[in-house]
mmCIF file of C-alpha atoms and ligand atoms in Angstrom:
data_model
loop_
_atom_site.group_PDB
_atom_site.id
_atom_site.type_symbol
_atom_site.label_atom_id
_atom_site.label_comp_id
_atom_site.label_asym_id
_atom_site.label_seq_id
_atom_site.Cartn_x
_atom_site.Cartn_y
_atom_site.Cartn_z
ATOM 1 C CA MET A 1 54.671 -15.448 -7.137
ATOM 2 C CA LYS A 2 51.013 -14.606 -7.409
ATOM 3 C CA PHE A 3 48.902 -14.009 -4.526
ATOM 4 C CA ARG A 4 46.245 -16.430 -3.665
ATOM 5 C CA VAL A 5 42.569 -15.255 -2.726
ATOM 6 C CA LEU A 6 39.713 -17.139 -1.459
ATOM 7 C CA THR A 7 36.239 -16.092 -2.471
ATOM 8 C CA THR A 8 32.931 -17.555 -1.016
ATOM 9 C CA ARG A 9 31.253 -17.332 -4.329
ATOM 10 C CA GLU A 10 32.215 -18.207 -7.864
ATOM 11 C CA ASN A 11 30.249 -15.269 -9.433
ATOM 12 C CA LEU A 12 29.545 -11.708 -8.366
ATOM 13 C CA PRO A 13 27.818 -8.886 -10.011
ATOM 14 C CA GLY A 14 30.123 -6.408 -11.982
ATOM 15 C CA HIS A 15 33.674 -7.053 -13.049
ATOM 16 C CA GLY A 16 35.329 -7.056 -9.737
ATOM 17 C CA LEU A 17 36.067 -10.825 -9.728
ATOM 18 C CA HIS A 18 37.447 -10.668 -13.158
ATOM 19 C CA ARG A 19 40.113 -7.952 -11.935
ATOM 20 C CA LEU A 20 40.873 -10.204 -8.951
ATOM 21 C CA SER A 21 41.458 -13.165 -11.117
ATOM 22 C CA GLU A 22 43.962 -11.190 -13.165
ATOM 23 C CA ALA A 23 45.881 -10.031 -10.263
ATOM 24 C CA ALA A 24 45.792 -13.261 -8.075
ATOM 25 C CA ASP A 25 45.087 -17.049 -8.102
ATOM 26 C CA VAL A 26 41.525 -17.257 -7.003
ATOM 27 C CA VAL A 27 39.936 -20.243 -5.307
ATOM 28 C CA SER A 28 36.280 -20.181 -5.014
ATOM 29 C CA TRP A 29 33.920 -22.136 -2.852
ATOM 30 C CA PRO A 30 31.834 -23.854 -5.553
ATOM 31 C CA GLY A 31 28.439 -23.991 -3.849
ATOM 32 C CA THR A 32 25.475 -21.605 -4.375
ATOM 33 C CA GLY A 33 24.053 -21.380 -0.784
ATOM 34 C CA LYS A 34 25.642 -20.377 2.275
ATOM 35 C CA PRO A 35 29.084 -22.039 2.993
ATOM 36 C CA ASP A 36 29.624 -23.823 6.303
ATOM 37 C CA ALA A 37 32.675 -22.619 8.146
ATOM 38 C CA SER A 38 34.431 -26.052 7.628
ATOM 39 C CA ASP A 39 34.072 -25.784 3.866
ATOM 40 C CA LEU A 40 35.915 -22.567 3.927
ATOM 41 C CA VAL A 41 38.679 -23.681 6.203
ATOM 42 C CA THR A 42 39.352 -26.683 3.814
ATOM 43 C CA LEU A 43 40.055 -24.127 0.990
ATOM 44 C CA ALA A 44 41.832 -21.619 3.127
ATOM 45 C CA PRO A 45 45.576 -22.948 3.589
ATOM 46 C CA GLY A 46 47.971 -20.451 2.253
ATOM 47 C CA VAL A 47 45.521 -17.734 0.951
ATOM 48 C CA ASN A 48 46.421 -14.093 1.262
ATOM 49 C CA GLY A 49 43.049 -12.653 1.137
ATOM 50 C CA VAL A 50 39.376 -13.686 1.648
ATOM 51 C CA LEU A 51 36.501 -12.172 -0.058
ATOM 52 C CA ALA A 52 33.123 -13.082 1.818
ATOM 53 C CA LEU A 53 29.588 -11.830 1.828
ATOM 54 C CA GLY A 54 27.844 -10.341 4.931
ATOM 55 C CA ASN A 55 26.531 -13.644 6.378
ATOM 56 C CA ASP A 56 29.338 -16.028 5.494
ATOM 57 C CA PRO A 57 31.039 -17.407 8.614
ATOM 58 C CA VAL A 58 34.532 -15.948 8.966
ATOM 59 C CA ASP A 59 35.868 -17.271 12.212
ATOM 60 C CA ALA A 60 39.060 -17.837 13.991
ATOM 61 C CA ALA A 61 39.311 -21.439 12.404
ATOM 62 C CA LEU A 62 39.375 -20.027 8.924
ATOM 63 C CA MET A 63 41.958 -17.424 9.855
ATOM 64 C CA ASP A 64 44.099 -20.176 11.374
ATOM 65 C CA GLY A 65 43.364 -22.487 8.265
ATOM 66 C CA ALA A 66 44.692 -19.727 6.205
ATOM 67 C CA GLY A 67 47.702 -19.396 8.265
ATOM 68 C CA PRO A 68 50.124 -16.421 8.635
ATOM 69 C CA SER A 69 49.876 -15.550 4.919
ATOM 70 C CA LEU A 70 46.438 -14.241 5.420
ATOM 71 C CA ARG A 71 46.434 -10.354 5.211
ATOM 72 C CA VAL A 72 42.994 -9.183 4.545
ATOM 73 C CA VAL A 73 39.451 -10.292 4.811
ATOM 74 C CA ALA A 74 37.107 -8.146 2.494
ATOM 75 C CA LEU A 75 33.337 -8.256 3.002
ATOM 76 C CA ALA A 76 31.148 -7.435 0.176
ATOM 77 C CA SER A 77 28.700 -5.982 2.618
ATOM 78 C CA MET A 78 28.119 -3.098 5.145
ATOM 79 C CA GLY A 79 27.169 -5.438 7.986
ATOM 80 C CA PHE A 80 30.075 -7.382 9.693
ATOM 81 C CA ASP A 81 28.553 -9.465 12.449
ATOM 82 C CA ASN A 82 29.606 -12.527 10.538
ATOM 83 C CA VAL A 83 33.300 -11.892 11.208
ATOM 84 C CA ASP A 84 35.240 -12.581 14.479
ATOM 85 C CA ARG A 85 36.717 -9.292 14.616
ATOM 86 C CA THR A 86 38.677 -9.985 17.853
ATOM 87 C CA ALA A 87 40.428 -12.858 16.276
ATOM 88 C CA ALA A 88 41.342 -10.911 13.156
ATOM 89 C CA ALA A 89 42.700 -8.017 15.153
ATOM 90 C CA GLU A 90 44.677 -10.366 17.337
ATOM 91 C CA ARG A 91 46.158 -11.824 14.156
ATOM 92 C CA GLY A 92 46.770 -8.406 12.533
ATOM 93 C CA ILE A 93 44.444 -9.178 9.740
ATOM 94 C CA VAL A 94 42.787 -6.220 8.021
ATOM 95 C CA VAL A 95 38.936 -6.607 7.766
ATOM 96 C CA THR A 96 37.176 -4.286 5.395
ATOM 97 C CA HIS A 97 33.398 -3.741 4.447
ATOM 98 C CA THR A 98 31.586 -1.594 1.863
ATOM 99 C CA PRO A 99 30.158 1.556 3.249
ATOM 100 C CA GLY A 100 29.104 4.339 0.996
ATOM 101 C CA VAL A 101 28.137 2.229 -2.078
ATOM 102 C CA LEU A 102 24.711 0.761 -0.724
ATOM 103 C CA ALA A 103 23.359 3.516 1.609
ATOM 104 C CA GLU A 104 21.100 5.289 -0.907
ATOM 105 C CA THR A 105 19.904 1.787 -2.256
ATOM 106 C CA THR A 106 19.189 0.414 1.080
ATOM 107 C CA ALA A 107 17.410 3.781 2.093
ATOM 108 C CA ASP A 108 15.201 3.308 -0.978
ATOM 109 C CA LEU A 109 14.160 -0.158 0.279
ATOM 110 C CA THR A 110 13.581 1.134 3.781
ATOM 111 C CA PHE A 111 11.102 3.586 2.371
ATOM 112 C CA ALA A 112 9.376 0.932 0.364
ATOM 113 C CA LEU A 113 8.999 -1.024 3.583
ATOM 114 C CA ILE A 114 7.668 2.039 5.394
ATOM 115 C CA LEU A 115 5.087 2.657 2.609
ATOM 116 C CA ALA A 116 4.107 -1.014 2.241
ATOM 117 C CA ALA A 117 3.549 -1.688 5.845
ATOM 118 C CA ARG A 118 1.728 1.587 6.876
ATOM 119 C CA ARG A 119 -0.404 1.650 3.746
ATOM 120 C CA ARG A 120 -1.089 -2.115 3.892
ATOM 121 C CA ILE A 121 -0.004 -2.623 0.189
ATOM 122 C CA GLY A 122 0.671 -6.292 0.362
ATOM 123 C CA ALA A 123 -2.644 -7.087 1.683
ATOM 124 C CA ALA A 124 -4.488 -4.826 -0.547
ATOM 125 C CA GLU A 125 -2.549 -6.287 -3.672
ATOM 126 C CA ALA A 126 -3.324 -9.839 -2.442
ATOM 127 C CA SER A 127 -6.962 -9.036 -2.099
ATOM 128 C CA LEU A 128 -7.041 -7.764 -5.635
ATOM 129 C CA ALA A 129 -5.100 -10.757 -7.065
ATOM 130 C CA THR A 130 -7.470 -13.134 -5.353
ATOM 131 C CA GLY A 131 -10.556 -11.511 -6.810
ATOM 132 C CA SER A 132 -11.856 -10.036 -3.491
ATOM 133 C CA TRP A 133 -11.888 -6.411 -4.731
ATOM 134 C CA GLY A 134 -15.773 -5.900 -5.250
ATOM 135 C CA LEU A 135 -16.311 -2.168 -4.939
ATOM 136 C CA PHE A 136 -14.882 1.078 -3.709
ATOM 137 C CA ARG A 137 -15.676 1.090 -0.053
ATOM 138 C CA MET A 138 -14.749 3.868 2.449
ATOM 139 C CA HIS A 139 -13.686 1.351 5.093
ATOM 140 C CA ASP A 140 -11.460 -1.009 2.938
ATOM 141 C CA TYR A 141 -7.732 -1.075 2.844
ATOM 142 C CA LEU A 142 -7.227 1.664 5.481
ATOM 143 C CA GLY A 143 -3.680 2.391 6.432
ATOM 144 C CA LEU A 144 -1.979 5.301 8.271
ATOM 145 C CA ASP A 145 -0.380 8.251 6.858
ATOM 146 C CA ILE A 146 3.226 8.724 6.307
ATOM 147 C CA HIS A 147 3.189 12.514 5.587
ATOM 148 C CA GLY A 148 3.118 14.513 8.848
ATOM 149 C CA ALA A 149 4.225 11.451 10.846
ATOM 150 C CA THR A 150 7.246 11.200 13.032
ATOM 151 C CA LEU A 151 10.123 9.093 11.990
ATOM 152 C CA GLY A 152 12.465 7.664 14.607
ATOM 153 C CA LEU A 153 15.765 6.509 13.334
ATOM 154 C CA ILE A 154 17.809 4.204 15.721
ATOM 155 C CA GLY A 155 21.372 4.624 14.276
ATOM 156 C CA TYR A 156 22.156 7.669 12.187
ATOM 157 C CA GLY A 157 25.047 6.730 10.137
ATOM 158 C CA GLN A 158 25.013 6.772 6.147
ATOM 159 C CA ILE A 159 21.893 4.586 5.839
ATOM 160 C CA GLY A 160 19.969 6.413 8.563
ATOM 161 C CA ARG A 161 20.709 9.877 7.046
ATOM 162 C CA ALA A 162 19.764 8.708 3.596
ATOM 163 C CA VAL A 163 16.400 7.476 5.081
ATOM 164 C CA ALA A 164 16.044 10.916 6.685
ATOM 165 C CA ARG A 165 16.532 12.696 3.474
ATOM 166 C CA ARG A 166 13.729 10.747 1.813
ATOM 167 C CA ALA A 167 11.476 11.310 4.965
ATOM 168 C CA HIS A 168 11.984 15.070 4.714
ATOM 169 C CA GLY A 169 10.628 14.960 1.122
ATOM 170 C CA PHE A 170 7.539 13.130 2.707
ATOM 171 C CA GLY A 171 7.047 15.897 5.162
ATOM 172 C CA MET A 172 7.913 13.768 8.148
ATOM 173 C CA ARG A 173 9.138 15.032 11.444
ATOM 174 C CA ILE A 174 12.602 13.168 12.049
ATOM 175 C CA LEU A 175 14.144 12.128 15.256
ATOM 176 C CA HIS A 176 17.247 9.964 15.705
ATOM 177 C CA HIS A 177 19.018 8.092 18.500
ATOM 178 C CA ASP A 178 22.801 7.589 17.956
ATOM 179 C CA PRO A 179 25.423 8.413 20.540
ATOM 180 C CA TYR A 180 27.819 9.574 17.683
ATOM 181 C CA ALA A 181 25.369 11.840 15.731
ATOM 182 C CA PRO A 182 24.315 15.224 17.151
ATOM 183 C CA ASP A 183 21.127 17.132 15.768
ATOM 184 C CA ASP A 184 21.553 18.290 12.129
ATOM 185 C CA ASP A 185 19.243 20.298 9.757
ATOM 186 C CA LEU A 186 17.063 17.207 9.098
ATOM 187 C CA SER A 187 16.858 15.398 12.403
ATOM 188 C CA THR A 188 16.802 16.008 16.125
ATOM 189 C CA SER A 189 18.877 13.824 18.381
ATOM 190 C CA VAL A 190 16.946 12.264 21.317
ATOM 191 C CA ASP A 191 17.313 9.636 23.874
ATOM 192 C CA LEU A 192 15.991 6.119 23.107
ATOM 193 C CA PRO A 193 12.801 6.419 25.451
ATOM 194 C CA THR A 194 11.799 9.762 23.832
ATOM 195 C CA LEU A 195 12.288 8.183 20.306
ATOM 196 C CA LEU A 196 10.206 5.211 21.214
ATOM 197 C CA ALA A 197 7.452 7.232 22.819
ATOM 198 C CA GLU A 198 7.149 9.922 20.105
ATOM 199 C CA SER A 199 7.779 8.019 16.793
ATOM 200 C CA ASP A 200 4.996 6.825 14.480
ATOM 201 C CA VAL A 201 7.616 4.899 12.480
ATOM 202 C CA VAL A 202 10.735 3.297 14.108
ATOM 203 C CA SER A 203 13.477 2.344 11.652
ATOM 204 C CA LEU A 204 16.610 0.449 12.642
ATOM 205 C CA HIS A 205 20.021 1.287 11.214
ATOM 206 C CA VAL A 206 22.503 -0.048 13.654
ATOM 207 C CA PRO A 207 25.039 -2.829 12.949
ATOM 208 C CA LEU A 208 24.305 -6.205 14.992
ATOM 209 C CA THR A 209 26.960 -6.277 17.933
ATOM 210 C CA GLU A 210 26.747 -7.480 21.491
ATOM 211 C CA GLU A 211 25.345 -4.037 22.377
ATOM 212 C CA THR A 212 22.637 -3.962 19.913
ATOM 213 C CA ARG A 213 21.463 -7.621 19.964
ATOM 214 C CA HIS A 214 17.784 -7.505 20.883
ATOM 215 C CA LEU A 215 17.887 -3.910 21.279
ATOM 216 C CA ILE A 216 14.281 -4.022 20.350
ATOM 217 C CA SER A 217 12.568 -6.533 22.640
ATOM 218 C CA ALA A 218 9.475 -6.685 24.831
ATOM 219 C CA ARG A 219 10.157 -3.557 26.876
ATOM 220 C CA GLU A 220 11.042 -1.448 23.919
ATOM 221 C CA LEU A 221 7.929 -2.713 22.062
ATOM 222 C CA ALA A 222 5.664 -1.792 24.928
ATOM 223 C CA ALA A 223 7.163 1.735 24.978
ATOM 224 C CA MET A 224 6.130 2.454 21.423
ATOM 225 C CA LYS A 225 2.768 4.026 20.281
ATOM 226 C CA PRO A 226 0.104 1.342 19.518
ATOM 227 C CA THR A 227 -0.007 2.874 16.065
ATOM 228 C CA VAL A 228 3.800 2.432 15.370
ATOM 229 C CA THR A 229 5.206 0.868 12.292
ATOM 230 C CA LEU A 230 8.585 -0.986 13.022
ATOM 231 C CA VAL A 231 11.022 -1.396 10.150
ATOM 232 C CA SER A 232 14.302 -3.118 10.029
ATOM 233 C CA THR A 233 16.848 -3.306 7.146
ATOM 234 C CA SER A 234 19.838 -3.868 9.366
ATOM 235 C CA ARG A 235 20.275 -7.351 10.925
ATOM 236 C CA GLY A 236 17.580 -9.643 12.182
ATOM 237 C CA GLY A 237 19.253 -10.065 15.559
ATOM 238 C CA VAL A 238 18.560 -6.431 16.509
ATOM 239 C CA VAL A 239 14.851 -7.276 17.099
ATOM 240 C CA ASP A 240 13.592 -10.139 19.455
ATOM 241 C CA GLU A 241 11.402 -11.699 16.878
ATOM 242 C CA GLU A 242 9.516 -13.697 19.449
ATOM 243 C CA ALA A 243 8.582 -10.451 21.374
ATOM 244 C CA LEU A 244 7.524 -8.823 18.044
ATOM 245 C CA LEU A 245 5.508 -11.759 17.093
ATOM 246 C CA HIS A 246 3.515 -11.451 20.363
ATOM 247 C CA ALA A 247 3.086 -7.671 20.089
ATOM 248 C CA VAL A 248 1.844 -8.006 16.469
ATOM 249 C CA ARG A 249 -0.592 -10.728 17.379
ATOM 250 C CA GLU A 250 -1.836 -8.791 20.350
ATOM 251 C CA GLY A 251 -2.261 -5.767 18.151
ATOM 252 C CA ARG A 252 0.097 -3.710 20.114
ATOM 253 C CA LEU A 253 1.599 -2.101 17.114
ATOM 254 C CA HIS A 254 0.169 -1.166 13.728
ATOM 255 C CA SER A 255 2.679 -3.046 11.515
ATOM 256 C CA ALA A 256 6.123 -4.022 10.711
ATOM 257 C CA GLY A 257 8.340 -4.133 7.726
ATOM 258 C CA LEU A 258 11.314 -6.562 7.794
ATOM 259 C CA ASP A 259 14.036 -7.259 5.409
ATOM 260 C CA VAL A 260 16.239 -9.236 7.799
ATOM 261 C CA PHE A 261 15.618 -11.948 10.280
ATOM 262 C CA GLU A 262 17.267 -13.771 13.200
ATOM 263 C CA ARG A 263 17.481 -17.009 11.141
ATOM 264 C CA GLU A 264 18.855 -16.400 7.552
ATOM 265 C CA PRO A 265 18.480 -17.977 4.990
ATOM 266 C CA MET A 266 14.984 -19.054 6.030
ATOM 267 C CA GLY A 267 14.373 -21.769 3.752
ATOM 268 C CA PRO A 268 11.037 -23.564 3.538
ATOM 269 C CA GLU A 269 10.560 -23.332 7.290
ATOM 270 C CA LEU A 270 9.091 -19.852 7.561
ATOM 271 C CA SER A 271 9.147 -17.504 10.439
ATOM 272 C CA PRO A 272 5.750 -17.081 11.676
ATOM 273 C CA LEU A 273 6.059 -13.407 11.130
ATOM 274 C CA VAL A 274 5.818 -14.139 7.315
ATOM 275 C CA ALA A 275 2.159 -14.994 7.659
ATOM 276 C CA GLU A 276 1.096 -12.099 9.743
ATOM 277 C CA PRO A 277 -1.150 -9.750 7.834
ATOM 278 C CA HIS A 278 0.250 -6.662 9.332
ATOM 279 C CA VAL A 279 3.923 -7.577 8.642
ATOM 280 C CA VAL A 280 5.523 -7.082 5.243
ATOM 281 C CA THR A 281 8.514 -9.451 4.898
ATOM 282 C CA LEU A 282 11.303 -9.333 2.216
ATOM 283 C CA PRO A 283 14.325 -11.722 1.754
ATOM 284 C CA HIS A 284 17.096 -9.393 2.733
ATOM 285 C CA ILE A 285 17.144 -7.409 -0.534
ATOM 286 C CA GLY A 286 18.070 -3.987 0.973
ATOM 287 C CA SER A 287 21.147 -3.520 -1.298
ATOM 288 C CA ALA A 288 19.653 -5.680 -4.160
ATOM 289 C CA THR A 289 20.090 -3.476 -7.260
ATOM 290 C CA GLU A 290 22.441 -4.297 -10.040
ATOM 291 C CA SER A 291 24.635 -1.156 -9.554
ATOM 292 C CA ALA A 292 24.762 -1.380 -5.659
ATOM 293 C CA ARG A 293 25.744 -5.110 -5.774
ATOM 294 C CA ALA A 294 28.341 -4.534 -8.465
ATOM 295 C CA ALA A 295 29.787 -1.729 -6.403
ATOM 296 C CA MET A 296 29.961 -3.687 -3.216
ATOM 297 C CA ALA A 297 31.918 -6.432 -5.085
ATOM 298 C CA ASP A 298 34.090 -3.918 -6.689
ATOM 299 C CA LEU A 299 34.988 -2.161 -3.423
ATOM 300 C CA ALA A 300 35.732 -5.596 -1.740
ATOM 301 C CA VAL A 301 38.088 -6.468 -4.474
ATOM 302 C CA ASP A 302 39.816 -2.981 -4.308
ATOM 303 C CA ASN A 303 40.330 -3.474 -0.664
ATOM 304 C CA ILE A 304 42.038 -6.840 -1.327
ATOM 305 C CA LEU A 305 44.199 -5.507 -4.109
ATOM 306 C CA ASP A 306 45.201 -2.481 -2.129
ATOM 307 C CA VAL A 307 46.284 -4.492 1.016
ATOM 308 C CA LEU A 308 48.040 -7.127 -1.085
ATOM 309 C CA ALA A 309 49.938 -4.172 -2.904
ATOM 310 C CA GLU A 310 51.004 -2.788 0.609
ATOM 311 C CA ARG A 311 48.623 0.165 0.339
ATOM 312 C CA PRO A 312 46.147 1.002 3.110
ATOM 313 C CA ALA A 313 42.703 -0.473 2.732
ATOM 314 C CA ARG A 314 40.026 1.936 1.521
ATOM 315 C CA THR A 315 37.305 1.069 3.923
ATOM 316 C CA PRO A 316 38.579 -0.971 6.920
ATOM 317 C CA LEU A 317 36.032 -1.776 9.552
ATOM 318 C CA PRO A 318 35.704 0.577 12.434
ATOM 319 C CA GLY A 319 38.340 -0.612 14.789
ATOM 320 C CA SER A 320 40.404 -2.463 12.190
ATOM 321 C CA SER A 321 43.750 -1.218 11.092
ATOM 322 C CA ALA A 322 43.968 -0.370 7.355
ATOM 323 C CA VAL A 323 47.355 -2.168 7.135
ATOM 324 C CA PRO A 324 48.136 -5.682 8.021
ATOM 325 C CA GLY A 325 50.233 -6.911 10.994
ATOM 326 C CA ILE A 326 48.929 -4.194 13.325
ATOM 327 C CA PRO A 327 46.756 -5.452 16.045
ATOM 328 C CA ALA A 328 43.789 -3.091 16.520
ATOM 329 C CA GLY A 329 40.959 -2.632 18.974
ATOM 330 C CA THR A 330 37.351 -3.032 17.847
ATOM 331 C CA ALA A 331 35.954 -0.093 19.836
ATOM 332 C CA GLY A 332 33.843 2.656 18.330
ATOM 333 C CA VAL A 333 31.608 0.567 16.015
ATOM 334 C CA ARG A 334 28.750 2.294 14.259
ATOM 335 C CA ALA A 335 26.809 1.978 11.283
HETATM 336 C C1 DGY B 1 24.947 -5.527 3.973
HETATM 337 O O1 DGY B 1 25.659 -4.952 3.173
HETATM 338 O O2 DGY B 1 25.225 -5.615 5.210
HETATM 339 C C2 DGY B 1 23.713 -6.256 3.378
HETATM 340 O O3 DGY B 1 22.959 -6.516 4.466
HETATM 341 C C3 DGY B 1 24.314 -7.511 2.759
HETATM 342 O O4 DGY B 1 24.971 -8.432 3.707
#
């Protein structure tokens, strides 16, 4: 009898889905947006695996809808805040994600945001495009230097370290705050107050968990330099956007670069941050290159195929067992 796997998309970059459909009966949610939890529950009965993206709802109802046949939930994403990890652990379901294959790509995009926000590239480009560029003037389009500035990385896992390597090439001084990561030859480990007080650029690389929700709120923003650039490519919920909006409007920081938002997808009802001239905003494209997205889908498929073949999953979530049927804790989570 063939295994049965639910995927939350009919198409994914690369050849992973093709390999999956050779090994299992694949049932896919047919929509193109973000599925509702109830859409997925309807398709779930009897499946052995679920392949989902990083903000599809994977909750206890979906796991119960699938029933005891469900062995593995494979995310084609690094982030995992969309999964009820406690429910999965209680049911002995393996949950996997895709570290390793998107760190460099996301670090590239992080640097693009640092450059764009600090050098005011979006505003300068828009002024040219609207015919407002009249003359070279000494006071126009002034930003702040990246070289020689201090970068503070909150979270120093794979992506944080990949950003540090780029920052080193730019001649930045690098600090990080991460309870799991000591000093290394690129960066010095500091406590959060020191990082906030000394950094010219603060970049967020922590997963969204109960501990990191609104990690950057009014108090932390007030502790930063008035010339700081805040960059986030992790998850929107790590920043209290209302507090950020106030700080931006009151000129209490230089700029921000955001690839992620508290409400995703945003649709036509835009966050007010999008219209702020000192904020660069992107629609969650940190890992959006052809090769990274294909590698993410591929790794998710490999995780499913391994677990269904009774091999340990390649990249289980921190705190998840690599083999099904073993309830595991969810402690020790890091990016
Ligand atoms: C990730 O991998 O976490 C990206 O943000 C896409 O979900």
